[in-house]
Tab-separated table of C-alpha atoms in Angstrom:
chain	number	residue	atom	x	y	z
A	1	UNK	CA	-14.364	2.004	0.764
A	2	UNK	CA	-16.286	-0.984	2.634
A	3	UNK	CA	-18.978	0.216	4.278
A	4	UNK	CA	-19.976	-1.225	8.325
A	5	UNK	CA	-22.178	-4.060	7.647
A	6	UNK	CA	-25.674	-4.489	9.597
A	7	UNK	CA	-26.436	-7.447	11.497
A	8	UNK	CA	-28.418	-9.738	8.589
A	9	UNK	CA	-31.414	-11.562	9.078
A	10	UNK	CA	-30.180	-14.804	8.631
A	11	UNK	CA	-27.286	-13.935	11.660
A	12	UNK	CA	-30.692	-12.599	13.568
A	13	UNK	CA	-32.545	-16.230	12.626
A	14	UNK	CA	-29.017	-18.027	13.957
A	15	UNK	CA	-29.474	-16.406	17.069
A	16	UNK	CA	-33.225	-17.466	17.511
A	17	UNK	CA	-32.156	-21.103	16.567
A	18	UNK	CA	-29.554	-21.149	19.673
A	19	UNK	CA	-31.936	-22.836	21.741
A	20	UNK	CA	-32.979	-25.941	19.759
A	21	UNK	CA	-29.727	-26.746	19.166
A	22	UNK	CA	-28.567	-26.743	22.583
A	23	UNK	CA	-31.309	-29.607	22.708
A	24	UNK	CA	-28.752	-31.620	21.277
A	25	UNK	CA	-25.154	-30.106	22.372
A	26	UNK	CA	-24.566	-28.893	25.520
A	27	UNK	CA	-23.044	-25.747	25.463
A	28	UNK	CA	-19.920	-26.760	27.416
A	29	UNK	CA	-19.389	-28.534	24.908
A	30	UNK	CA	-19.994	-26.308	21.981
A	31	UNK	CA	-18.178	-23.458	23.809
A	32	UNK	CA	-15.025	-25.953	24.554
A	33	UNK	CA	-15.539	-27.013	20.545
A	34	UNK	CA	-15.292	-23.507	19.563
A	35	UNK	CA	-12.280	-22.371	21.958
A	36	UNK	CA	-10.237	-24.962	20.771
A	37	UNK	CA	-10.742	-24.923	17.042
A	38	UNK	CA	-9.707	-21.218	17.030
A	39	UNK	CA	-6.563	-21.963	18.678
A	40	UNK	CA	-6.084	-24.546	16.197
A	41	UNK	CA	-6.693	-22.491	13.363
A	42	UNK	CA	-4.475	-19.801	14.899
A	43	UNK	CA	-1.745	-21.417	15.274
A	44	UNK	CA	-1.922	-23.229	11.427
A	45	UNK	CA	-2.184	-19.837	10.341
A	46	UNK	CA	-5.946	-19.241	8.852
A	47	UNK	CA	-7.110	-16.233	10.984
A	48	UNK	CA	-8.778	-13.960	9.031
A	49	UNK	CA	-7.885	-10.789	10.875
A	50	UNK	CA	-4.777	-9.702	12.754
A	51	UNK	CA	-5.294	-11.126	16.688
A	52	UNK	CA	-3.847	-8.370	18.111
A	53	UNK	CA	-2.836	-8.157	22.030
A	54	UNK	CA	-2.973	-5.334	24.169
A	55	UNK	CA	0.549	-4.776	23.704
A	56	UNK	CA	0.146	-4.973	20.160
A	57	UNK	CA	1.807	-3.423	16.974
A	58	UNK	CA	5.145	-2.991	19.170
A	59	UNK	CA	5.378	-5.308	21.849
A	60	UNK	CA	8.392	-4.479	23.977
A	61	UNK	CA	10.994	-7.344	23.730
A	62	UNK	CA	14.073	-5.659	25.963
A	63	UNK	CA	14.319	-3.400	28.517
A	64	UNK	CA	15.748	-0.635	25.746
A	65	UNK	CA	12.015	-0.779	24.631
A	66	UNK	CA	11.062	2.880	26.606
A	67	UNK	CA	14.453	4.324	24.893
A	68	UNK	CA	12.897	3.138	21.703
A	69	UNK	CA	9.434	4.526	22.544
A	70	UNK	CA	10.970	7.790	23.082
A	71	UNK	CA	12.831	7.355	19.536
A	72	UNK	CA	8.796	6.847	18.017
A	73	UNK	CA	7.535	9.864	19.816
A	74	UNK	CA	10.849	11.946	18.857
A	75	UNK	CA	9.436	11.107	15.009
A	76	UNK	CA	5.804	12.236	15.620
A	77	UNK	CA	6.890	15.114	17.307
A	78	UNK	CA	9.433	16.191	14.461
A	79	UNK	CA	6.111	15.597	12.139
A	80	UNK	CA	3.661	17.637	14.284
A	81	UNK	CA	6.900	20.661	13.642
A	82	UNK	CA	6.449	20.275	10.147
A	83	UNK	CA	2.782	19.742	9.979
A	84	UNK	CA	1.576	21.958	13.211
A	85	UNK	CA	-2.154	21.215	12.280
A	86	UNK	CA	-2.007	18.232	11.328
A	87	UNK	CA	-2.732	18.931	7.845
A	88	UNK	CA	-1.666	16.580	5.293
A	89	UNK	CA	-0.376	17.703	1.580
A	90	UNK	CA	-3.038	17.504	-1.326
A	91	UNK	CA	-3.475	15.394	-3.804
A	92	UNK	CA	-1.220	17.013	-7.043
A	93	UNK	CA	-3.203	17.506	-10.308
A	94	UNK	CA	-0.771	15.564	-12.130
A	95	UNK	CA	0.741	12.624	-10.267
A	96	UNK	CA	3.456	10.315	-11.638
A	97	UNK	CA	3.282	7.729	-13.780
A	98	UNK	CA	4.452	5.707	-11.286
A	99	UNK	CA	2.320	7.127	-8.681
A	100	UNK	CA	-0.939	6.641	-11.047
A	101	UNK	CA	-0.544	3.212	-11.852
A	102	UNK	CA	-0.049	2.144	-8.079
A	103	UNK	CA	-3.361	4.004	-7.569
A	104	UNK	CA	-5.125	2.583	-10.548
A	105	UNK	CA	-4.221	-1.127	-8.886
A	106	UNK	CA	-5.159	-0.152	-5.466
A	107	UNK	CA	-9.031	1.060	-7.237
A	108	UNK	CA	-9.497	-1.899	-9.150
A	109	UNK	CA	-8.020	-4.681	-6.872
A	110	UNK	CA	-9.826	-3.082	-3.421
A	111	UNK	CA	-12.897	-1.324	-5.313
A	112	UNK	CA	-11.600	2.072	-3.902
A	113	UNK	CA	-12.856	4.836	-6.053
A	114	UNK	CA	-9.789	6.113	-7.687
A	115	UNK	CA	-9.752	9.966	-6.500
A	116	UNK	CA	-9.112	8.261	-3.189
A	117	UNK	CA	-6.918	5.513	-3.963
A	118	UNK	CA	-4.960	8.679	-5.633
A	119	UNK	CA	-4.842	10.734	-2.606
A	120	UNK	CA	-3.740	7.208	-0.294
A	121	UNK	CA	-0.933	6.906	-3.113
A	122	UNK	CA	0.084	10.504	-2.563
A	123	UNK	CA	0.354	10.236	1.139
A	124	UNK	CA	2.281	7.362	1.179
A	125	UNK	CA	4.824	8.804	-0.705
A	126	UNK	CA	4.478	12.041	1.127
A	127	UNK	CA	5.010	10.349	4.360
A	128	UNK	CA	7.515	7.468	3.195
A	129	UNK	CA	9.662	10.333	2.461
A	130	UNK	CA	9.160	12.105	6.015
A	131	UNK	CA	9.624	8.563	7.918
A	132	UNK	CA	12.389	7.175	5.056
A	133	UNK	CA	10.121	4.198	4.688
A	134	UNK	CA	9.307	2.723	0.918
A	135	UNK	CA	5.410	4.066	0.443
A	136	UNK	CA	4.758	0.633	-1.670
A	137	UNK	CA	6.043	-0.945	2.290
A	138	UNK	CA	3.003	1.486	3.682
A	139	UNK	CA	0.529	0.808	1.292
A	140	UNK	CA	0.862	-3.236	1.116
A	141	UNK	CA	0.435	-3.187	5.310
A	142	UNK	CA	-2.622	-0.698	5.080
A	143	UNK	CA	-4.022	-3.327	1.935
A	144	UNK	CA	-3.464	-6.146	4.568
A	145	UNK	CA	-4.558	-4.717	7.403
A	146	UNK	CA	-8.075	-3.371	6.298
A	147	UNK	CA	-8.386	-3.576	2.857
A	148	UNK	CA	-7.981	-0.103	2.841
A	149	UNK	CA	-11.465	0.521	4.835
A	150	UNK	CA	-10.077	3.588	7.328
A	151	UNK	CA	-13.103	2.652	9.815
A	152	UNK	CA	-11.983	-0.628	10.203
A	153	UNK	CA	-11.614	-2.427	14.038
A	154	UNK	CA	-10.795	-5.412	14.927
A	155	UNK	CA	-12.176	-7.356	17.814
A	156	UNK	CA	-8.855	-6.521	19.800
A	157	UNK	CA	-8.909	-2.789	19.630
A	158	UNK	CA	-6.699	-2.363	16.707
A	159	UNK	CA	-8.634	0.399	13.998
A	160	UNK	CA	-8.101	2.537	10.972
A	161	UNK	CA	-5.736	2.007	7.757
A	162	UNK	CA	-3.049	0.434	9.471
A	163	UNK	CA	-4.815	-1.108	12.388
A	164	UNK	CA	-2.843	0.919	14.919
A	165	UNK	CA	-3.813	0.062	19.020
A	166	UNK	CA	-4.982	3.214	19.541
A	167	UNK	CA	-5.250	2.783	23.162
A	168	UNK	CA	-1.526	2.049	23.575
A	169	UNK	CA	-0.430	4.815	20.877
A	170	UNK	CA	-2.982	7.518	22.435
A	171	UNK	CA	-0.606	10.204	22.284
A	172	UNK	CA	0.752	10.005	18.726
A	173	UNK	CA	-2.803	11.157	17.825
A	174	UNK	CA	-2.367	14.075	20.002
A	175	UNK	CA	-1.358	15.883	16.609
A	176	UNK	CA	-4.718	14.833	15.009
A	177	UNK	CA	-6.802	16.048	17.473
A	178	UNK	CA	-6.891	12.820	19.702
A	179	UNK	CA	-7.714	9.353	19.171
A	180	UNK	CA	-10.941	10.377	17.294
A	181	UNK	CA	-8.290	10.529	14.743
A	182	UNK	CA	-7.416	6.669	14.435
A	183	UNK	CA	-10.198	6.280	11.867
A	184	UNK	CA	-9.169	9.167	9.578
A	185	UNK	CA	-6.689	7.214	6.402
A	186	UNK	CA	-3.807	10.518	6.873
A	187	UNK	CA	-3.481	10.362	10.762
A	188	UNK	CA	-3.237	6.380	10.264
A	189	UNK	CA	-0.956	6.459	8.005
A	190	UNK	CA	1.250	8.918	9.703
A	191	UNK	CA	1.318	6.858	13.008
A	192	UNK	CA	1.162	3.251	11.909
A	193	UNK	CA	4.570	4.453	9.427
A	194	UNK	CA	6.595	6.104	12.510
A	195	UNK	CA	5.760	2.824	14.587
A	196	UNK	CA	6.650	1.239	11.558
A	197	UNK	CA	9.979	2.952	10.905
A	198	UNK	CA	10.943	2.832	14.588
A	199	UNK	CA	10.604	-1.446	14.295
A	200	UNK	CA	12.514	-1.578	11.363
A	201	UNK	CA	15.662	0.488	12.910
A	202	UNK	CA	15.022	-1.638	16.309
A	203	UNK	CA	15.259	-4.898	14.876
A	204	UNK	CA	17.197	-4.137	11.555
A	205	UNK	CA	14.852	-6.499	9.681
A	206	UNK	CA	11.403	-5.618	7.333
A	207	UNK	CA	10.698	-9.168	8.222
A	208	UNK	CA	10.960	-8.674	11.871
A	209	UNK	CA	9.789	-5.165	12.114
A	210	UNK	CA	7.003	-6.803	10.399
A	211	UNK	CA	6.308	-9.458	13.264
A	212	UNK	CA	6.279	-6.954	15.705
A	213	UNK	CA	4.087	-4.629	14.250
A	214	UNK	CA	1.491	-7.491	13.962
A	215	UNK	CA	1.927	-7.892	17.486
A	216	UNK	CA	4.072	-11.408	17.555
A	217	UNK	CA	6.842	-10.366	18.887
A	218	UNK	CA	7.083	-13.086	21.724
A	219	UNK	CA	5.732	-15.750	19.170
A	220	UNK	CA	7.393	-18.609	17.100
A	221	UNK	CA	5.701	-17.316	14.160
A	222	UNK	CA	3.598	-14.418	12.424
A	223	UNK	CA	1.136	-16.751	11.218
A	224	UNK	CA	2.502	-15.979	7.286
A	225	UNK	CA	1.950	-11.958	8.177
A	226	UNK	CA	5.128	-10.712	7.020
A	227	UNK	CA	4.772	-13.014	3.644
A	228	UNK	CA	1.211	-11.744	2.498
A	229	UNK	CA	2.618	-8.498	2.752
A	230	UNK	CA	5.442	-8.780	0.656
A	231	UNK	CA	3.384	-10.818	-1.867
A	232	UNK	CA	1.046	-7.652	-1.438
A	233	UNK	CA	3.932	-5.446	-1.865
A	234	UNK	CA	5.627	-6.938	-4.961
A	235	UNK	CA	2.425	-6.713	-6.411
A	236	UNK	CA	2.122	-3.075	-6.060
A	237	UNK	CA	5.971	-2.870	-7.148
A	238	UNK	CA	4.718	-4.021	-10.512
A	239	UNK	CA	2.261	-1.404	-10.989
A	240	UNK	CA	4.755	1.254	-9.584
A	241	UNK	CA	6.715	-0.341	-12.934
A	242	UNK	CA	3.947	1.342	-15.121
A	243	UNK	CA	1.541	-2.145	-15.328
A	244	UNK	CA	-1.087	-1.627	-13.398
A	245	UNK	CA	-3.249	-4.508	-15.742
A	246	UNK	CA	-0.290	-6.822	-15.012
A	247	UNK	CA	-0.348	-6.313	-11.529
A	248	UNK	CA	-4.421	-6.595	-11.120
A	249	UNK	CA	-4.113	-9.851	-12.824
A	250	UNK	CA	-1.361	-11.163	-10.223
A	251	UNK	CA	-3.659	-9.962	-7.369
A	252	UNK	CA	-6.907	-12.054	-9.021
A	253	UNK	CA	-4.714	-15.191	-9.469
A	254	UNK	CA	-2.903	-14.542	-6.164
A	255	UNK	CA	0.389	-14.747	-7.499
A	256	UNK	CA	3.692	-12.774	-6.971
A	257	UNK	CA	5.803	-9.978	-8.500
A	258	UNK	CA	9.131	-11.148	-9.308
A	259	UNK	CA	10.566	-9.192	-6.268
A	260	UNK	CA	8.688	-11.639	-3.748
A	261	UNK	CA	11.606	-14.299	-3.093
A	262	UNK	CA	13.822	-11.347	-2.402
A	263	UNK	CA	11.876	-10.344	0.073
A	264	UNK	CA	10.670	-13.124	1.502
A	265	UNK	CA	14.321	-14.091	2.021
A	266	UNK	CA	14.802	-10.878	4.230
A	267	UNK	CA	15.693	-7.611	3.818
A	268	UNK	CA	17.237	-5.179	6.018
A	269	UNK	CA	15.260	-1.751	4.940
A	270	UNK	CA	12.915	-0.700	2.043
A	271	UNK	CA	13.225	2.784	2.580
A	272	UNK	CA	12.286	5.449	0.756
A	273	UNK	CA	14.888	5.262	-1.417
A	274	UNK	CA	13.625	2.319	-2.997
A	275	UNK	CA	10.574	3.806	-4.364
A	276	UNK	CA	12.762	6.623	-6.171
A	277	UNK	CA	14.979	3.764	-7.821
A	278	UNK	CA	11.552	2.476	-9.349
A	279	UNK	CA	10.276	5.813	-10.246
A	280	UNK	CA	13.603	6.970	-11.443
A	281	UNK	CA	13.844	3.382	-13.889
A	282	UNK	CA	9.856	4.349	-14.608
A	283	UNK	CA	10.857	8.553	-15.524
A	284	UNK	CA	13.782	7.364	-17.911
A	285	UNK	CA	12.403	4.768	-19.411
A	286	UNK	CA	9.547	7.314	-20.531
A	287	UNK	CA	12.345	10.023	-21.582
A	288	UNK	CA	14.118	7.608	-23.660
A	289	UNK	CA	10.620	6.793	-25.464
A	290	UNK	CA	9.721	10.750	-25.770
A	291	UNK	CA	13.373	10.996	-27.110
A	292	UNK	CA	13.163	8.831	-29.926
A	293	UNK	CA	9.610	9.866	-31.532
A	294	UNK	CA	10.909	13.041	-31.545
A	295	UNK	CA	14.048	11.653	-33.174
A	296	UNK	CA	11.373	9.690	-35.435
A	297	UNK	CA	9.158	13.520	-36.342
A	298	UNK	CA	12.446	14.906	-37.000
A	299	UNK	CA	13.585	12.437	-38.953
A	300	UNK	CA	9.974	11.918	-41.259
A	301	UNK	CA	10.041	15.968	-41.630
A	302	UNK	CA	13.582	15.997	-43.198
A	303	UNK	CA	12.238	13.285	-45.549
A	304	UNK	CA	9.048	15.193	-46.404
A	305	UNK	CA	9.205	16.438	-50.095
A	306	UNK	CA	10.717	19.993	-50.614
A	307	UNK	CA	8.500	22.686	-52.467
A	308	UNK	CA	8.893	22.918	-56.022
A	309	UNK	CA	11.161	25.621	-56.916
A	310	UNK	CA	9.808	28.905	-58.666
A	311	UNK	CA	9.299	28.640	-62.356
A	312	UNK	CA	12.002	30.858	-63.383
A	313	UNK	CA	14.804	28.756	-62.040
A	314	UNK	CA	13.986	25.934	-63.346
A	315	UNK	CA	16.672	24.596	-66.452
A	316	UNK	CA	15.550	25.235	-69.929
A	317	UNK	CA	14.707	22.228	-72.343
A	318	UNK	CA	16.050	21.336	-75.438
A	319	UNK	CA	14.224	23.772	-77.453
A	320	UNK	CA	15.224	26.392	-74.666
A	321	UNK	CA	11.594	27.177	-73.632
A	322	UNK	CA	11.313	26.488	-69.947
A	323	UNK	CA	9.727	23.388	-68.878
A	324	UNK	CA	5.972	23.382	-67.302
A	325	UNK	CA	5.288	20.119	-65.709
């Protein structure tokens, strides 16, 4: 997991330099400089963070938005029934193949050590199945959101896994314990999925729900949000395919899994059902393999030479005496 980051001594030098260049610039100048090439950049898409508002994650488009609100906290309160402290499901001794591959991508493509990228995996899936959302879906918006770093905050107030505001979502962390809980990976993942969920059934669109959630709603354009995380996604979709080397090599070159232009193009859900079609395509493909070595170490012990037969019922030779080979 990344780790906060002191100030460094060559930010510390930058800040004792200030003066002497202001010498030369005036700050109005620098400061209008500044303002304006991070607009630019915004707007051509090269932030490096999500700019999230304070409305952000689900900014309310219509005046059905409180209905829909209600629908988000009807989900969180159905999970705090099932899960009345909170507590989310262990890790399983043996995960899937499937399962175990994704994790073994996440390790080695976000340097997360793998008993944790095994537990994130686990969760997804646990929760994907609780929210009906595709856990490859929950783990490609936690990669782009924060790398996977659970203490991560942006400058806007977003924080954790999946960058949820936690000022405007106070209350789905009431489960949790409170909005401590933003910066724990399980609570994250449980909230940023049912706000998740909730914009996909709004606005019957991944691509959409996606726009919302990165708190563009009212804008032209996600800035290429929704796109890095299918490309993040169909990435992950190759692991979940048992290739976890393939997939780390698409993620180094930044390329795509096959399943990107699909995406891209729009699609109205990935639930959870998609991630049992892969794993399901993953299981048989494995039984069909298992079933023909053992077809194979049937097949080479019904060849295997047969004991010689006892001595005494063996034919006679020509002379009559029995033969001794």
């Amino acid at each position: 997991m990344k780790k906060k980051v002191n100030a460094s001594s060559s930010a510390i030098n930058s800040q004792k330099k200030a003066p002497v260049l202001e010498r030369f610039w005036p700050t109005g100048v620098l400061a209008s400089f500044g303002v304006a090439a991070a607009i630019g950049l915004h707007f051509a898409g090269y932030t490096t963070e999500p700019v999230k508002t304070e409305a952000a994650v689900e900014a309310p488009a219509d005046q059905s938005a409180e209905a829909a609100d209600a629908g988000a906290d009807a989900l969180i309160a159905q999970w705090e029934e099932a899960h009345p402290n909170g507590v989310p499901a262990e890790k399983e001794d043996a995960l899937s193949v499937s399962e175990k591959e994704v994790a073994t991508y996440i390790s080695r493509s976000y340097r997360v050590p793998m008993a944790e990228a095994e537990q994130l995996t686990t969760w997804a899936v646990e929760i994907g199945a609780g929210f009906d959302v595709d856990p490859l879906l929950i783990l490609a918006v936690a990669a782009v959101e924060s790398s996977f770093n659970p203490k991560a905050k942006s400058r806007a107030g977003a924080e954790g896994l999946m960058q949820v505001m936690t000022r405007v979502h106070a209350e789905k962390f009431h489960a949790f314990g409170g909005s401590k809980a933003a910066l724990e990976p399980y609570p994250s993942l449980v909230v940023g999925t049912s706000i998740l969920s909730r914009l996909i059934t709004r606005t019957g669109s991944v691509q959409k729900a996606l726009k919302f959630y990165f708190g563009a709603a009212n804008q032209p354009s996600d800035g290429g949000y929704s796109e890095r995380v299918f490309k993040e996604r169909s990435r992950m979709l190759v692991a979940a395919g048992g290739d976890s080397d393939h997939a780390v090599q698409l993620s180094r070159r930044k390329r795509t899994g096959p399943e990107f232009v699909r995406n891209r193009a729009g699609v109205k859900q990935l639930g959870f059902e998609e991630w049992t079609e892969v794993t399901g395509v993953v299981e048989t493909k494995l039984a069909q393999k298992e079933g023909k070595v053992r077809q194979l170490q049937a097949s080479s012990a019904a060849g295997e030479k047969r004991p010689a037969a006892p001595m005494e019922n063996l034919p006679p030779d020509e002379s009559g005496k029995t033969r001794v080979n």
